[in-house]
PDB file of C-alpha atoms in Angstrom:
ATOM      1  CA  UNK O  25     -96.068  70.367  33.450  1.00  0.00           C
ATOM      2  CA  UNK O  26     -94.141  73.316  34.880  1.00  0.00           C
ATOM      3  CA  UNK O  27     -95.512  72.598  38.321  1.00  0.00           C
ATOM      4  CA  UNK O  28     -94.019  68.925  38.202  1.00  0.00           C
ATOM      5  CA  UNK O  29     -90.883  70.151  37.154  1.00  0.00           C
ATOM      6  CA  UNK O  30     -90.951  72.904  40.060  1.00  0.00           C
ATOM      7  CA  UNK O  31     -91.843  70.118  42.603  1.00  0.00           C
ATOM      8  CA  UNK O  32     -88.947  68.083  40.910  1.00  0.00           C
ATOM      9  CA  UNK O  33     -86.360  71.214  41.693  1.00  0.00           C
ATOM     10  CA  UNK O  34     -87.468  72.103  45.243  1.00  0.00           C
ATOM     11  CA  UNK O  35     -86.982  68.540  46.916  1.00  0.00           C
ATOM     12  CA  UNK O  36     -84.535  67.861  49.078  1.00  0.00           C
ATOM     13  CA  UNK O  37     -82.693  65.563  47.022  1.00  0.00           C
ATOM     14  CA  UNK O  38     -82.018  67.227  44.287  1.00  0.00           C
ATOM     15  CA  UNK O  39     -80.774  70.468  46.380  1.00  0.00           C
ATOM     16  CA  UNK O  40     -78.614  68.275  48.132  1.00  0.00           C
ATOM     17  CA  UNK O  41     -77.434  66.759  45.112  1.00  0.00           C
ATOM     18  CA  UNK O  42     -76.498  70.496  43.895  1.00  0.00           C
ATOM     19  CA  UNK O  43     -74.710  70.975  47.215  1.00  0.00           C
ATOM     20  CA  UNK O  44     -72.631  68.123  46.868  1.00  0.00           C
ATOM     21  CA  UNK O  45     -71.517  68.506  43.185  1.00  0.00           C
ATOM     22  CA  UNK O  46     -70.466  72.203  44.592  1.00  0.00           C
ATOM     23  CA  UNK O  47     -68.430  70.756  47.419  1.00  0.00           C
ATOM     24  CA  UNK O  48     -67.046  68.146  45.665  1.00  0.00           C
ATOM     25  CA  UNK O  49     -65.813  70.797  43.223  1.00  0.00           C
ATOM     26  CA  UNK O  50     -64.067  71.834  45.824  1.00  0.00           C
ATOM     27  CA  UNK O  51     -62.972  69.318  47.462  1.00  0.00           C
ATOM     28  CA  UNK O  52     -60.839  67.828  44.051  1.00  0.00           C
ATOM     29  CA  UNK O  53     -57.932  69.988  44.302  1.00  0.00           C
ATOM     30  CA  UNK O  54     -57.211  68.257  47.186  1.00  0.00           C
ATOM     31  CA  UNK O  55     -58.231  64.729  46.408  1.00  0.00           C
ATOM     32  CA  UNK O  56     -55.876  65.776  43.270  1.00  0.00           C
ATOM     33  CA  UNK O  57     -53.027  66.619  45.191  1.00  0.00           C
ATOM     34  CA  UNK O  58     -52.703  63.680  47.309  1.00  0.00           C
ATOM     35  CA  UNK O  59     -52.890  61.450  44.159  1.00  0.00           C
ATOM     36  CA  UNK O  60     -50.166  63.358  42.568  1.00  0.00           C
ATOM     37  CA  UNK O  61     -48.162  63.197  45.842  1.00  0.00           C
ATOM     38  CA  UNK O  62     -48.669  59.288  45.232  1.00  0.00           C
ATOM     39  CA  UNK O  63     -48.013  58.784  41.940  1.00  0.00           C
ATOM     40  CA  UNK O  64     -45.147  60.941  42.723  1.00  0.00           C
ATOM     41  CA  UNK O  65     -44.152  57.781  44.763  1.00  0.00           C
ATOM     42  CA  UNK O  66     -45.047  55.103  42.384  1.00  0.00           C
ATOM     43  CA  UNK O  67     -42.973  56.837  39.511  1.00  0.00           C
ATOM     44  CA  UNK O  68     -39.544  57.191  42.072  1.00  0.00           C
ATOM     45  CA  UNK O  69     -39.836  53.455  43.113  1.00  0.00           C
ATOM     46  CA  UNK O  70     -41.183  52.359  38.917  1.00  0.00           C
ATOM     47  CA  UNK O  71     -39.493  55.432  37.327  1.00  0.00           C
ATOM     48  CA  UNK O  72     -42.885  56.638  35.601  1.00  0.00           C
ATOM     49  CA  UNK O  73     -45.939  57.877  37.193  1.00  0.00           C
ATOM     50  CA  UNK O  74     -47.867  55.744  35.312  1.00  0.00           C
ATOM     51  CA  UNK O  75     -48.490  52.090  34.333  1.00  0.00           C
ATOM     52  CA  UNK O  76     -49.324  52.774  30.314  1.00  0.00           C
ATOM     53  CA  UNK O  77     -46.277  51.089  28.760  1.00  0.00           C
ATOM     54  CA  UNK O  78     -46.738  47.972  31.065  1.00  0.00           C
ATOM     55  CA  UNK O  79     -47.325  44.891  28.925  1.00  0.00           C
ATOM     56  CA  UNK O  80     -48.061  47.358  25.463  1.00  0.00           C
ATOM     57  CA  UNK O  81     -47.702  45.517  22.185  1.00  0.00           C
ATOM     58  CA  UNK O  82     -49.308  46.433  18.412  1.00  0.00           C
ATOM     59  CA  UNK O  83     -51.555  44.728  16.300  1.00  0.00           C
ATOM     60  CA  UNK O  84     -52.033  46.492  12.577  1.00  0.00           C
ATOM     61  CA  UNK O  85     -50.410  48.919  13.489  1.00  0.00           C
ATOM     62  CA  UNK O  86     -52.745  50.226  16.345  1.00  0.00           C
ATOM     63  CA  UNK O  87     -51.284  49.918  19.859  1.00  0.00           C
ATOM     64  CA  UNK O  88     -52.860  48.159  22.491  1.00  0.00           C
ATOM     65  CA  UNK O  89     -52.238  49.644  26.216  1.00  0.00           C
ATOM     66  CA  UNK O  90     -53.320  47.085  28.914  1.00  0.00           C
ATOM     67  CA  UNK O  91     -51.419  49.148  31.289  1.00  0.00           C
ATOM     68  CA  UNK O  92     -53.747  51.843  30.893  1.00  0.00           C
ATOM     69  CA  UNK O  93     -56.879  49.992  32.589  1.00  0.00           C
ATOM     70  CA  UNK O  94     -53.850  49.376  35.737  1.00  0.00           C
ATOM     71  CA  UNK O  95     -53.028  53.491  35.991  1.00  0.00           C
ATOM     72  CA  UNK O  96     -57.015  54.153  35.720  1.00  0.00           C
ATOM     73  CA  UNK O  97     -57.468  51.717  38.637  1.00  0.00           C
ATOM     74  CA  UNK O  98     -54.509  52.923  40.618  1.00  0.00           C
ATOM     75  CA  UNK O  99     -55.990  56.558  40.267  1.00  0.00           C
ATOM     76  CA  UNK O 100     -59.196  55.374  40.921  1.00  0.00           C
ATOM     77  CA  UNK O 101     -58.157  53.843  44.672  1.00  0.00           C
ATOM     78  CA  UNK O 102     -56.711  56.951  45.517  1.00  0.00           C
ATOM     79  CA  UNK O 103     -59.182  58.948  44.824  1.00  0.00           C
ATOM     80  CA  UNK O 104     -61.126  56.602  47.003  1.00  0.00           C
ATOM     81  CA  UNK O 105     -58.762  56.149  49.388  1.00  0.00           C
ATOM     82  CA  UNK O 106     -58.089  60.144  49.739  1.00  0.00           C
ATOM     83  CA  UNK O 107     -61.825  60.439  50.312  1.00  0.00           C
ATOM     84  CA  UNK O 108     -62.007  57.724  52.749  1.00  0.00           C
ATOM     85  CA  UNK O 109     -59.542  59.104  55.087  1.00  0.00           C
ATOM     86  CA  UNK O 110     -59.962  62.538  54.412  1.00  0.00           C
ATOM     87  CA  UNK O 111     -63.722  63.062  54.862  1.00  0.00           C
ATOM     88  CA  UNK O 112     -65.172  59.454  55.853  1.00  0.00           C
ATOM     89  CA  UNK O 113     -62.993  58.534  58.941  1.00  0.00           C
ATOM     90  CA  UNK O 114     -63.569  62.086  60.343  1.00  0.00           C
ATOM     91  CA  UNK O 115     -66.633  62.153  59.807  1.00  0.00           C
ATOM     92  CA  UNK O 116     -67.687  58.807  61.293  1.00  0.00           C
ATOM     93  CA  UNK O 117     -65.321  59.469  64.183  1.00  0.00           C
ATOM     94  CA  UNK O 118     -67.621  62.920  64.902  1.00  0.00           C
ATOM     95  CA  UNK O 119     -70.510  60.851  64.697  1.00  0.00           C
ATOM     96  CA  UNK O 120     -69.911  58.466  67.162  1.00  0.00           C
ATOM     97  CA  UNK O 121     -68.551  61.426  69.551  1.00  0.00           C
ATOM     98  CA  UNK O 122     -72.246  62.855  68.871  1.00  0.00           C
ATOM     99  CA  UNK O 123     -73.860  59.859  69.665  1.00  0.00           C
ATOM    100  CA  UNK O 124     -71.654  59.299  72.516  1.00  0.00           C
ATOM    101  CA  UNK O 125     -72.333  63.107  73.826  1.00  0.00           C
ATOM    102  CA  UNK O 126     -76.283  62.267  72.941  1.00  0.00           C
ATOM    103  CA  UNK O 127     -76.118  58.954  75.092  1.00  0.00           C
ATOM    104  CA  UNK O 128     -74.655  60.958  78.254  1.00  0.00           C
ATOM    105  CA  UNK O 129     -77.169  63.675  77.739  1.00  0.00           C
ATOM    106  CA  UNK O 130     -80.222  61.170  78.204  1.00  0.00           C
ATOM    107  CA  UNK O 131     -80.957  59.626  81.820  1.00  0.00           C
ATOM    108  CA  UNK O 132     -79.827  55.948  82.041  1.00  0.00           C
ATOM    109  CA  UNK O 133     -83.338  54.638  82.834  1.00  0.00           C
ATOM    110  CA  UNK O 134     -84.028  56.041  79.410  1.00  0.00           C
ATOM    111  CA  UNK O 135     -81.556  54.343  77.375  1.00  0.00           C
ATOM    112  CA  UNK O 136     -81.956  50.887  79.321  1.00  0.00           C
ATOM    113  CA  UNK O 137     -85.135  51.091  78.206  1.00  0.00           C
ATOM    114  CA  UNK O 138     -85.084  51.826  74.723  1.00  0.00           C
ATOM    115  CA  UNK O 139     -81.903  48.837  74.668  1.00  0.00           C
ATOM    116  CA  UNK O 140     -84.700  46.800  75.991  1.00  0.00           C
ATOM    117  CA  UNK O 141     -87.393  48.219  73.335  1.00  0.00           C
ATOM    118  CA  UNK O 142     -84.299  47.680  70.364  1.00  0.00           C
ATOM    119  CA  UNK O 143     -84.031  43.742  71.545  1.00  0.00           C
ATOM    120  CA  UNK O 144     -87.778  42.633  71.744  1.00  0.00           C
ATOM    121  CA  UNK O 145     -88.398  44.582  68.030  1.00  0.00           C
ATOM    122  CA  UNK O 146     -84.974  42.467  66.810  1.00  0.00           C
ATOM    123  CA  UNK O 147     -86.818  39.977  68.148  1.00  0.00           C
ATOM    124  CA  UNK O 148     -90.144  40.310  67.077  1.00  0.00           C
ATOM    125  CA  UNK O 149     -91.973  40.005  70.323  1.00  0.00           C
TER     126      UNK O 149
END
């Protein structure tokens, strides 16, 4: 049993997945700021930072916050947008300069031929 769980630890995946958490620790001061830098917006052109009080009414005496579900969605595409064009542009953008540099790098008879290789496989030949 402990060797499964030992074989379970050392794979790649799950040391990546440690790796990530750690960066992305890091990384959500940032991703933080830039949503409070937004909201900073949304509350001078609203006059709150937040969407809570938006179409709020009471039954019983409990109070029912629809707006709620609209802040956690505007936070939500922030967050995804900060990541987006923080880390995912740049990232794809280095890619493609990689590939580019990789492409240059290899003879053209080379890559004419594995074009050709890439066709008759999409093919099925």
């Amino acid at each position: 049993m402990l060797k499964g769980f030992k074989d379970f630890i050392t794979r790649g995946n799950v040391l990546e997945l440690a790796v990530a958490v750690i960066i992305a620790g890091a990384f959500n001061p940032v991703v933080e700021s830039v949503t409070n830098v937004i909201m900073g917006l949304i509350a001078a052109i609203f006059g709150q930072p937040n969407f809570d009080s938006v179409g709020m009414f009471t039954i019983n005496n409990a109070v029912i916050m629809p707006g709620a579900i609209i802040t956690a969605l505007v936070n939500f595409l922030l967050v995804a947008a900060a990541i987006y064009f923080i880390i995912v542009v740049p990232m794809n953008k280095l890619a493609e300069r990689r590939k580019l540099e990789e492409d240059e790098a290899r003879p053209e008879d080379v890559v004419l031929l594995e074009e050709i290789r890439n066709l008759l496989a999409a093919r099925n030949v």
